[in-house]
Amino acid sequence: MEKPKRIESYDKGEIYVALDDLPLIKLRTVRFRSNKTTSQRLRIAMRKREFTLVDDWEMDLGEVRDNPEINGTITITRVVDGNEVIFDGASVPLARTISWLTQGILSPLGVMFIASVVHDFIYKFGYLEVREFGADKSTNKKVPVERHQADRLFRDMIWTVNKTRTVGAVAWLAVRLGWPVVRFTGKRRGGDVPFFALSFALGLLTVLAMFLFDGIQPVWANFGWFFAGLLFFPPLLWLVIHIFAAFPAKNSEE
């Protein structure tokens, strides 16, 4: 079917994205019980701000090559199984710290907002409700989406809507690095192991460690250690990941 006309459409990017408006949200009130200590209240205040949708929200996706079945009109529903869906903007670990370090560029309610709502929904339920362009909402079907597909869609939507490839790449790396701690469909370590992202992060930490322990020296003086690290750490990382994955994950909510 022909794509419906939307108020905003983005067709010059990695994928096609079109929408009539931003999702209307309602921030959840942060309430403090009287028996909480000051340190407990500070920890609560530092959590990611959660919100719900005022109404169901729809948008169009096209040219998604990683999972072609989600090409069409998608619906992010306000309620699933009788419960309001709670969003936090993006499934990024240490979201407030990352937002501060990037001067708000990677804020979940900033340039990543549109992509983060879709990404959040997939992380909670592992699917998207999709129908063909122009079809009635009653024809919606649930299309399964894997974790790595959700992360790539997150990246591609940021690239397409905001025209910021660097932000999209960094945001993608952040959500990939959240694999050990951020739940996917309620499960820790859900989805494929993000070997590339973890290897990249470990390599970067290795280089930083060399500078910290050896002092600020010319980069070429550390090349030998760097290449040794490239040879040594990937197999070590592979071993650590498989030992880590051998232990059963805690799937219950904390």
mmCIF file of C-alpha atoms in Angstrom:
data_model
loop_
_atom_site.group_PDB
_atom_site.id
_atom_site.type_symbol
_atom_site.label_atom_id
_atom_site.label_comp_id
_atom_site.label_asym_id
_atom_site.label_seq_id
_atom_site.Cartn_x
_atom_site.Cartn_y
_atom_site.Cartn_z
ATOM 1 C CA MET A 1 0.000 0.000 0.000
ATOM 2 C CA GLU A 2 0.990 3.626 -0.523
ATOM 3 C CA LYS A 3 2.559 5.382 2.433
ATOM 4 C CA PRO A 4 0.096 7.754 4.165
ATOM 5 C CA LYS A 5 0.926 11.451 4.221
ATOM 6 C CA ARG A 6 2.276 12.618 7.574
ATOM 7 C CA ILE A 7 3.004 16.095 8.905
ATOM 8 C CA GLU A 8 6.686 15.240 9.357
ATOM 9 C CA SER A 9 8.505 12.742 7.155
ATOM 10 C CA TYR A 10 12.180 11.884 6.946
ATOM 11 C CA ASP A 11 13.203 9.926 3.858
ATOM 12 C CA LYS A 12 16.806 11.015 3.433
ATOM 13 C CA GLY A 13 18.515 8.837 5.976
ATOM 14 C CA GLU A 14 19.223 5.244 6.861
ATOM 15 C CA ILE A 15 15.495 4.438 7.029
ATOM 16 C CA TYR A 16 12.137 6.121 6.377
ATOM 17 C CA VAL A 17 10.428 7.730 9.386
ATOM 18 C CA ALA A 18 7.162 9.680 9.346
ATOM 19 C CA LEU A 19 4.877 10.952 12.109
ATOM 20 C CA ASP A 20 2.109 13.463 12.730
ATOM 21 C CA ASP A 21 3.250 14.593 16.168
ATOM 22 C CA LEU A 22 5.435 13.729 19.120
ATOM 23 C CA PRO A 23 4.015 11.348 21.722
ATOM 24 C CA LEU A 24 2.154 13.118 24.522
ATOM 25 C CA ILE A 25 3.627 12.029 27.838
ATOM 26 C CA LYS A 26 2.759 12.298 31.514
ATOM 27 C CA LEU A 27 5.684 12.399 33.931
ATOM 28 C CA ARG A 28 5.369 10.149 36.957
ATOM 29 C CA THR A 29 5.494 11.928 40.312
ATOM 30 C CA VAL A 30 8.486 11.153 42.523
ATOM 31 C CA ARG A 31 7.114 10.501 45.986
ATOM 32 C CA PHE A 32 9.208 10.186 49.130
ATOM 33 C CA ARG A 33 8.014 8.217 52.107
ATOM 34 C CA SER A 34 8.585 9.749 55.526
ATOM 35 C CA ASN A 35 10.659 6.753 56.690
ATOM 36 C CA LYS A 36 13.295 7.260 53.980
ATOM 37 C CA THR A 37 16.728 8.508 55.005
ATOM 38 C CA THR A 38 18.392 11.452 53.278
ATOM 39 C CA SER A 39 20.762 9.188 51.328
ATOM 40 C CA GLN A 40 17.828 7.017 50.179
ATOM 41 C CA ARG A 41 15.933 10.099 49.014
ATOM 42 C CA LEU A 42 18.980 11.314 47.088
ATOM 43 C CA ARG A 43 19.278 7.940 45.333
ATOM 44 C CA ILE A 44 15.599 8.088 44.388
ATOM 45 C CA ALA A 45 16.013 11.643 43.090
ATOM 46 C CA MET A 46 18.931 10.541 40.890
ATOM 47 C CA ARG A 47 16.943 7.834 39.122
ATOM 48 C CA LYS A 48 15.850 8.213 35.523
ATOM 49 C CA ARG A 49 12.578 10.154 35.244
ATOM 50 C CA GLU A 50 9.772 7.809 34.231
ATOM 51 C CA PHE A 51 6.704 8.689 32.196
ATOM 52 C CA THR A 52 3.612 7.175 30.584
ATOM 53 C CA LEU A 53 1.801 8.004 27.357
ATOM 54 C CA VAL A 54 -1.383 10.058 27.403
ATOM 55 C CA ASP A 55 -2.681 8.107 24.390
ATOM 56 C CA ASP A 56 -1.539 5.510 21.875
ATOM 57 C CA TRP A 57 1.081 6.896 19.477
ATOM 58 C CA GLU A 58 1.620 5.955 15.846
ATOM 59 C CA MET A 59 4.361 6.495 13.306
ATOM 60 C CA ASP A 60 5.519 5.003 10.009
ATOM 61 C CA LEU A 61 8.733 3.091 9.399
ATOM 62 C CA GLY A 62 10.159 2.043 6.050
ATOM 63 C CA GLU A 63 13.328 0.670 4.467
ATOM 64 C CA VAL A 64 14.272 -1.132 7.676
ATOM 65 C CA ARG A 65 16.510 -3.855 6.268
ATOM 66 C CA ASP A 66 17.449 -5.549 9.533
ATOM 67 C CA ASN A 67 13.836 -6.628 10.175
ATOM 68 C CA PRO A 68 11.663 -5.891 7.111
ATOM 69 C CA GLU A 69 8.509 -7.075 8.886
ATOM 70 C CA ILE A 70 8.367 -3.878 10.943
ATOM 71 C CA ASN A 71 8.098 -1.725 7.815
ATOM 72 C CA GLY A 72 4.647 -0.143 8.032
ATOM 73 C CA THR A 73 2.630 1.820 10.576
ATOM 74 C CA ILE A 74 3.648 0.987 14.144
ATOM 75 C CA THR A 75 1.570 1.620 17.252
ATOM 76 C CA ILE A 76 3.113 2.267 20.656
ATOM 77 C CA THR A 77 0.222 1.491 22.982
ATOM 78 C CA ARG A 78 -0.411 3.300 26.247
ATOM 79 C CA VAL A 79 -1.710 0.172 27.991
ATOM 80 C CA VAL A 80 -0.581 -3.456 27.653
ATOM 81 C CA ASP A 81 -2.460 -6.256 29.420
ATOM 82 C CA GLY A 82 -4.421 -3.718 31.458
ATOM 83 C CA ASN A 83 -1.334 -1.914 32.806
ATOM 84 C CA GLU A 84 0.057 1.455 31.768
ATOM 85 C CA VAL A 85 3.414 1.106 30.025
ATOM 86 C CA ILE A 86 6.137 2.927 31.954
ATOM 87 C CA PHE A 87 8.940 4.480 29.889
ATOM 88 C CA ASP A 88 12.227 6.024 30.988
ATOM 89 C CA GLY A 89 13.379 7.499 27.684
ATOM 90 C CA ALA A 90 16.010 4.978 26.620
ATOM 91 C CA SER A 91 17.461 1.765 27.958
ATOM 92 C CA VAL A 92 20.858 3.345 28.534
ATOM 93 C CA PRO A 93 22.875 2.435 31.636
ATOM 94 C CA LEU A 94 23.820 5.379 33.873
ATOM 95 C CA ALA A 95 21.580 7.616 31.768
ATOM 96 C CA ARG A 96 21.966 10.709 33.977
ATOM 97 C CA THR A 97 25.762 10.381 34.060
ATOM 98 C CA ILE A 98 25.973 9.909 30.290
ATOM 99 C CA SER A 99 23.627 12.867 29.759
ATOM 100 C CA TRP A 100 25.837 15.038 31.998
ATOM 101 C CA LEU A 101 29.074 13.906 30.331
ATOM 102 C CA THR A 102 27.650 14.727 26.874
ATOM 103 C CA GLN A 103 26.208 18.090 27.976
ATOM 104 C CA GLY A 104 22.654 16.813 27.471
ATOM 105 C CA ILE A 105 23.192 15.591 23.896
ATOM 106 C CA LEU A 106 22.440 12.013 24.951
ATOM 107 C CA SER A 107 19.595 12.953 27.273
ATOM 108 C CA PRO A 108 16.741 10.413 26.916
ATOM 109 C CA LEU A 109 14.276 13.303 26.589
ATOM 110 C CA GLY A 110 16.476 15.212 24.143
ATOM 111 C CA VAL A 111 17.327 14.414 20.521
ATOM 112 C CA MET A 112 16.867 10.699 21.228
ATOM 113 C CA PHE A 113 13.253 11.102 22.397
ATOM 114 C CA ILE A 114 11.361 9.731 19.368
ATOM 115 C CA ALA A 115 13.727 6.800 18.930
ATOM 116 C CA SER A 116 13.887 6.121 22.663
ATOM 117 C CA VAL A 117 10.119 5.659 23.050
ATOM 118 C CA VAL A 118 10.152 2.951 20.359
ATOM 119 C CA HIS A 119 13.325 1.416 21.794
ATOM 120 C CA ASP A 120 11.879 1.378 25.313
ATOM 121 C CA PHE A 121 8.717 -0.396 24.170
ATOM 122 C CA ILE A 122 10.686 -3.115 22.380
ATOM 123 C CA TYR A 123 12.938 -3.642 25.402
ATOM 124 C CA LYS A 124 9.897 -4.152 27.619
ATOM 125 C CA PHE A 125 7.879 -6.462 25.372
ATOM 126 C CA GLY A 126 10.157 -7.746 22.590
ATOM 127 C CA TYR A 127 7.795 -6.802 19.764
ATOM 128 C CA LEU A 128 6.205 -3.954 17.823
ATOM 129 C CA GLU A 129 2.584 -3.693 16.761
ATOM 130 C CA VAL A 130 2.680 -3.217 12.972
ATOM 131 C CA ARG A 131 0.181 -2.969 10.118
ATOM 132 C CA GLU A 132 0.476 -2.201 6.433
ATOM 133 C CA PHE A 133 0.469 1.441 5.360
ATOM 134 C CA GLY A 134 -3.109 2.686 5.110
ATOM 135 C CA ALA A 135 -4.629 -0.385 6.770
ATOM 136 C CA ASP A 136 -7.061 -0.265 9.685
ATOM 137 C CA LYS A 137 -5.698 -0.376 13.227
ATOM 138 C CA SER A 138 -7.621 -3.615 13.829
ATOM 139 C CA THR A 139 -5.151 -5.375 11.501
ATOM 140 C CA ASN A 140 -2.201 -4.674 13.825
ATOM 141 C CA LYS A 141 0.018 -7.703 14.383
ATOM 142 C CA LYS A 142 2.791 -8.258 16.883
ATOM 143 C CA VAL A 143 6.155 -8.591 15.140
ATOM 144 C CA PRO A 144 9.008 -9.970 17.305
ATOM 145 C CA VAL A 145 12.104 -7.744 17.457
ATOM 146 C CA GLU A 146 15.458 -8.987 18.772
ATOM 147 C CA ARG A 147 17.600 -6.885 21.074
ATOM 148 C CA HIS A 148 20.312 -6.165 18.500
ATOM 149 C CA GLN A 149 17.620 -5.205 15.970
ATOM 150 C CA ALA A 150 16.077 -2.792 18.498
ATOM 151 C CA ASP A 151 19.488 -1.199 19.089
ATOM 152 C CA ARG A 152 20.131 -0.747 15.349
ATOM 153 C CA LEU A 153 16.656 0.701 14.844
ATOM 154 C CA PHE A 154 17.371 3.105 17.713
ATOM 155 C CA ARG A 155 20.584 4.202 15.994
ATOM 156 C CA ASP A 156 19.022 4.494 12.527
ATOM 157 C CA MET A 157 16.069 6.540 13.797
ATOM 158 C CA ILE A 158 18.441 9.023 15.457
ATOM 159 C CA TRP A 159 20.513 9.217 12.257
ATOM 160 C CA THR A 160 17.417 9.765 10.126
ATOM 161 C CA VAL A 161 15.345 12.134 12.286
ATOM 162 C CA ASN A 162 18.140 14.237 13.797
ATOM 163 C CA LYS A 163 20.761 13.922 11.034
ATOM 164 C CA THR A 164 23.381 13.218 13.697
ATOM 165 C CA ARG A 165 25.393 10.130 12.835
ATOM 166 C CA THR A 166 27.847 10.650 15.680
ATOM 167 C CA VAL A 167 25.085 10.881 18.294
ATOM 168 C CA GLY A 168 23.407 7.815 16.802
ATOM 169 C CA ALA A 169 26.641 5.818 16.884
ATOM 170 C CA VAL A 170 27.445 6.797 20.485
ATOM 171 C CA ALA A 171 23.843 6.106 21.580
ATOM 172 C CA TRP A 172 23.992 2.693 19.878
ATOM 173 C CA LEU A 173 27.259 1.891 21.663
ATOM 174 C CA ALA A 174 25.740 2.954 25.003
ATOM 175 C CA VAL A 175 22.712 0.666 24.688
ATOM 176 C CA ARG A 176 24.897 -2.218 23.467
ATOM 177 C CA LEU A 177 27.147 -1.806 26.502
ATOM 178 C CA GLY A 178 24.061 -2.016 28.702
ATOM 179 C CA TRP A 179 23.720 -5.737 27.857
ATOM 180 C CA PRO A 180 25.044 -7.050 31.217
ATOM 181 C CA VAL A 181 22.764 -4.879 33.373
ATOM 182 C CA VAL A 182 19.775 -3.588 31.368
ATOM 183 C CA ARG A 183 16.882 -6.018 31.085
ATOM 184 C CA PHE A 184 15.371 -7.080 27.760
ATOM 185 C CA THR A 185 11.810 -8.422 28.093
ATOM 186 C CA GLY A 186 12.441 -8.685 31.830
ATOM 187 C CA LYS A 187 15.593 -10.771 31.494
ATOM 188 C CA ARG A 188 19.154 -9.789 32.277
ATOM 189 C CA ARG A 189 21.663 -10.508 29.510
ATOM 190 C CA GLY A 190 18.814 -10.966 27.062
ATOM 191 C CA GLY A 191 19.690 -11.156 23.377
ATOM 192 C CA ASP A 192 22.973 -11.796 21.599
ATOM 193 C CA VAL A 193 26.233 -10.930 23.341
ATOM 194 C CA PRO A 194 27.427 -7.531 21.979
ATOM 195 C CA PHE A 195 30.966 -8.775 21.393
ATOM 196 C CA PHE A 196 32.064 -5.854 19.196
ATOM 197 C CA ALA A 197 30.819 -3.165 21.596
ATOM 198 C CA LEU A 198 32.348 -4.863 24.643
ATOM 199 C CA SER A 199 35.659 -5.415 22.810
ATOM 200 C CA PHE A 200 35.748 -1.769 21.734
ATOM 201 C CA ALA A 201 35.052 -0.578 25.279
ATOM 202 C CA LEU A 202 37.666 -2.891 26.751
ATOM 203 C CA GLY A 203 40.229 -1.783 24.175
ATOM 204 C CA LEU A 204 39.507 1.863 24.973
ATOM 205 C CA LEU A 205 39.877 1.190 28.697
ATOM 206 C CA THR A 206 43.170 -0.589 28.003
ATOM 207 C CA VAL A 207 44.567 2.451 26.182
ATOM 208 C CA LEU A 208 43.383 4.782 28.959
ATOM 209 C CA ALA A 209 44.914 2.506 31.596
ATOM 210 C CA MET A 210 48.288 2.615 29.815
ATOM 211 C CA PHE A 211 48.276 6.395 29.931
ATOM 212 C CA LEU A 212 47.213 6.458 33.575
ATOM 213 C CA PHE A 213 49.851 3.985 34.758
ATOM 214 C CA ASP A 214 52.678 4.966 32.416
ATOM 215 C CA GLY A 215 52.129 8.709 32.490
ATOM 216 C CA ILE A 216 51.489 10.986 29.538
ATOM 217 C CA GLN A 217 53.966 9.639 27.008
ATOM 218 C CA PRO A 218 54.119 9.820 23.211
ATOM 219 C CA VAL A 219 51.538 7.496 21.736
ATOM 220 C CA TRP A 220 54.086 5.621 19.676
ATOM 221 C CA ALA A 221 55.863 4.549 22.866
ATOM 222 C CA ASN A 222 52.758 2.520 23.788
ATOM 223 C CA PHE A 223 52.047 0.954 20.411
ATOM 224 C CA GLY A 224 53.641 -2.344 21.438
ATOM 225 C CA TRP A 225 51.372 -2.659 24.467
ATOM 226 C CA PHE A 226 48.367 -1.582 22.407
ATOM 227 C CA PHE A 227 48.818 -4.287 19.769
ATOM 228 C CA ALA A 228 49.534 -6.837 22.481
ATOM 229 C CA GLY A 229 46.240 -5.812 24.056
ATOM 230 C CA LEU A 230 44.421 -6.291 20.747
ATOM 231 C CA LEU A 231 45.719 -9.858 20.596
ATOM 232 C CA PHE A 232 45.257 -10.706 24.267
ATOM 233 C CA PHE A 233 41.979 -9.126 25.357
ATOM 234 C CA PRO A 234 39.464 -10.444 22.743
ATOM 235 C CA PRO A 235 40.042 -14.104 23.701
ATOM 236 C CA LEU A 236 40.044 -13.126 27.390
ATOM 237 C CA LEU A 237 36.795 -11.228 26.890
ATOM 238 C CA TRP A 238 35.289 -14.234 25.078
ATOM 239 C CA LEU A 239 36.226 -16.449 28.051
ATOM 240 C CA VAL A 240 34.850 -14.010 30.638
ATOM 241 C CA ILE A 241 31.571 -13.581 28.735
ATOM 242 C CA HIS A 242 30.990 -17.319 28.441
ATOM 243 C CA ILE A 243 31.794 -17.881 32.120
ATOM 244 C CA PHE A 244 29.432 -15.010 32.973
ATOM 245 C CA ALA A 245 26.701 -16.404 30.716
ATOM 246 C CA ALA A 246 27.002 -19.834 32.305
ATOM 247 C CA PHE A 247 25.368 -18.563 35.489
ATOM 248 C CA PRO A 248 21.555 -18.330 35.415
ATOM 249 C CA ALA A 249 20.191 -14.820 35.064
ATOM 250 C CA LYS A 250 17.731 -13.382 37.547
ATOM 251 C CA ASN A 251 14.578 -12.795 35.542
ATOM 252 C CA SER A 252 12.357 -11.503 38.311
ATOM 253 C CA GLU A 253 11.907 -7.791 38.834
ATOM 254 C CA GLU A 254 13.809 -6.305 41.747
#
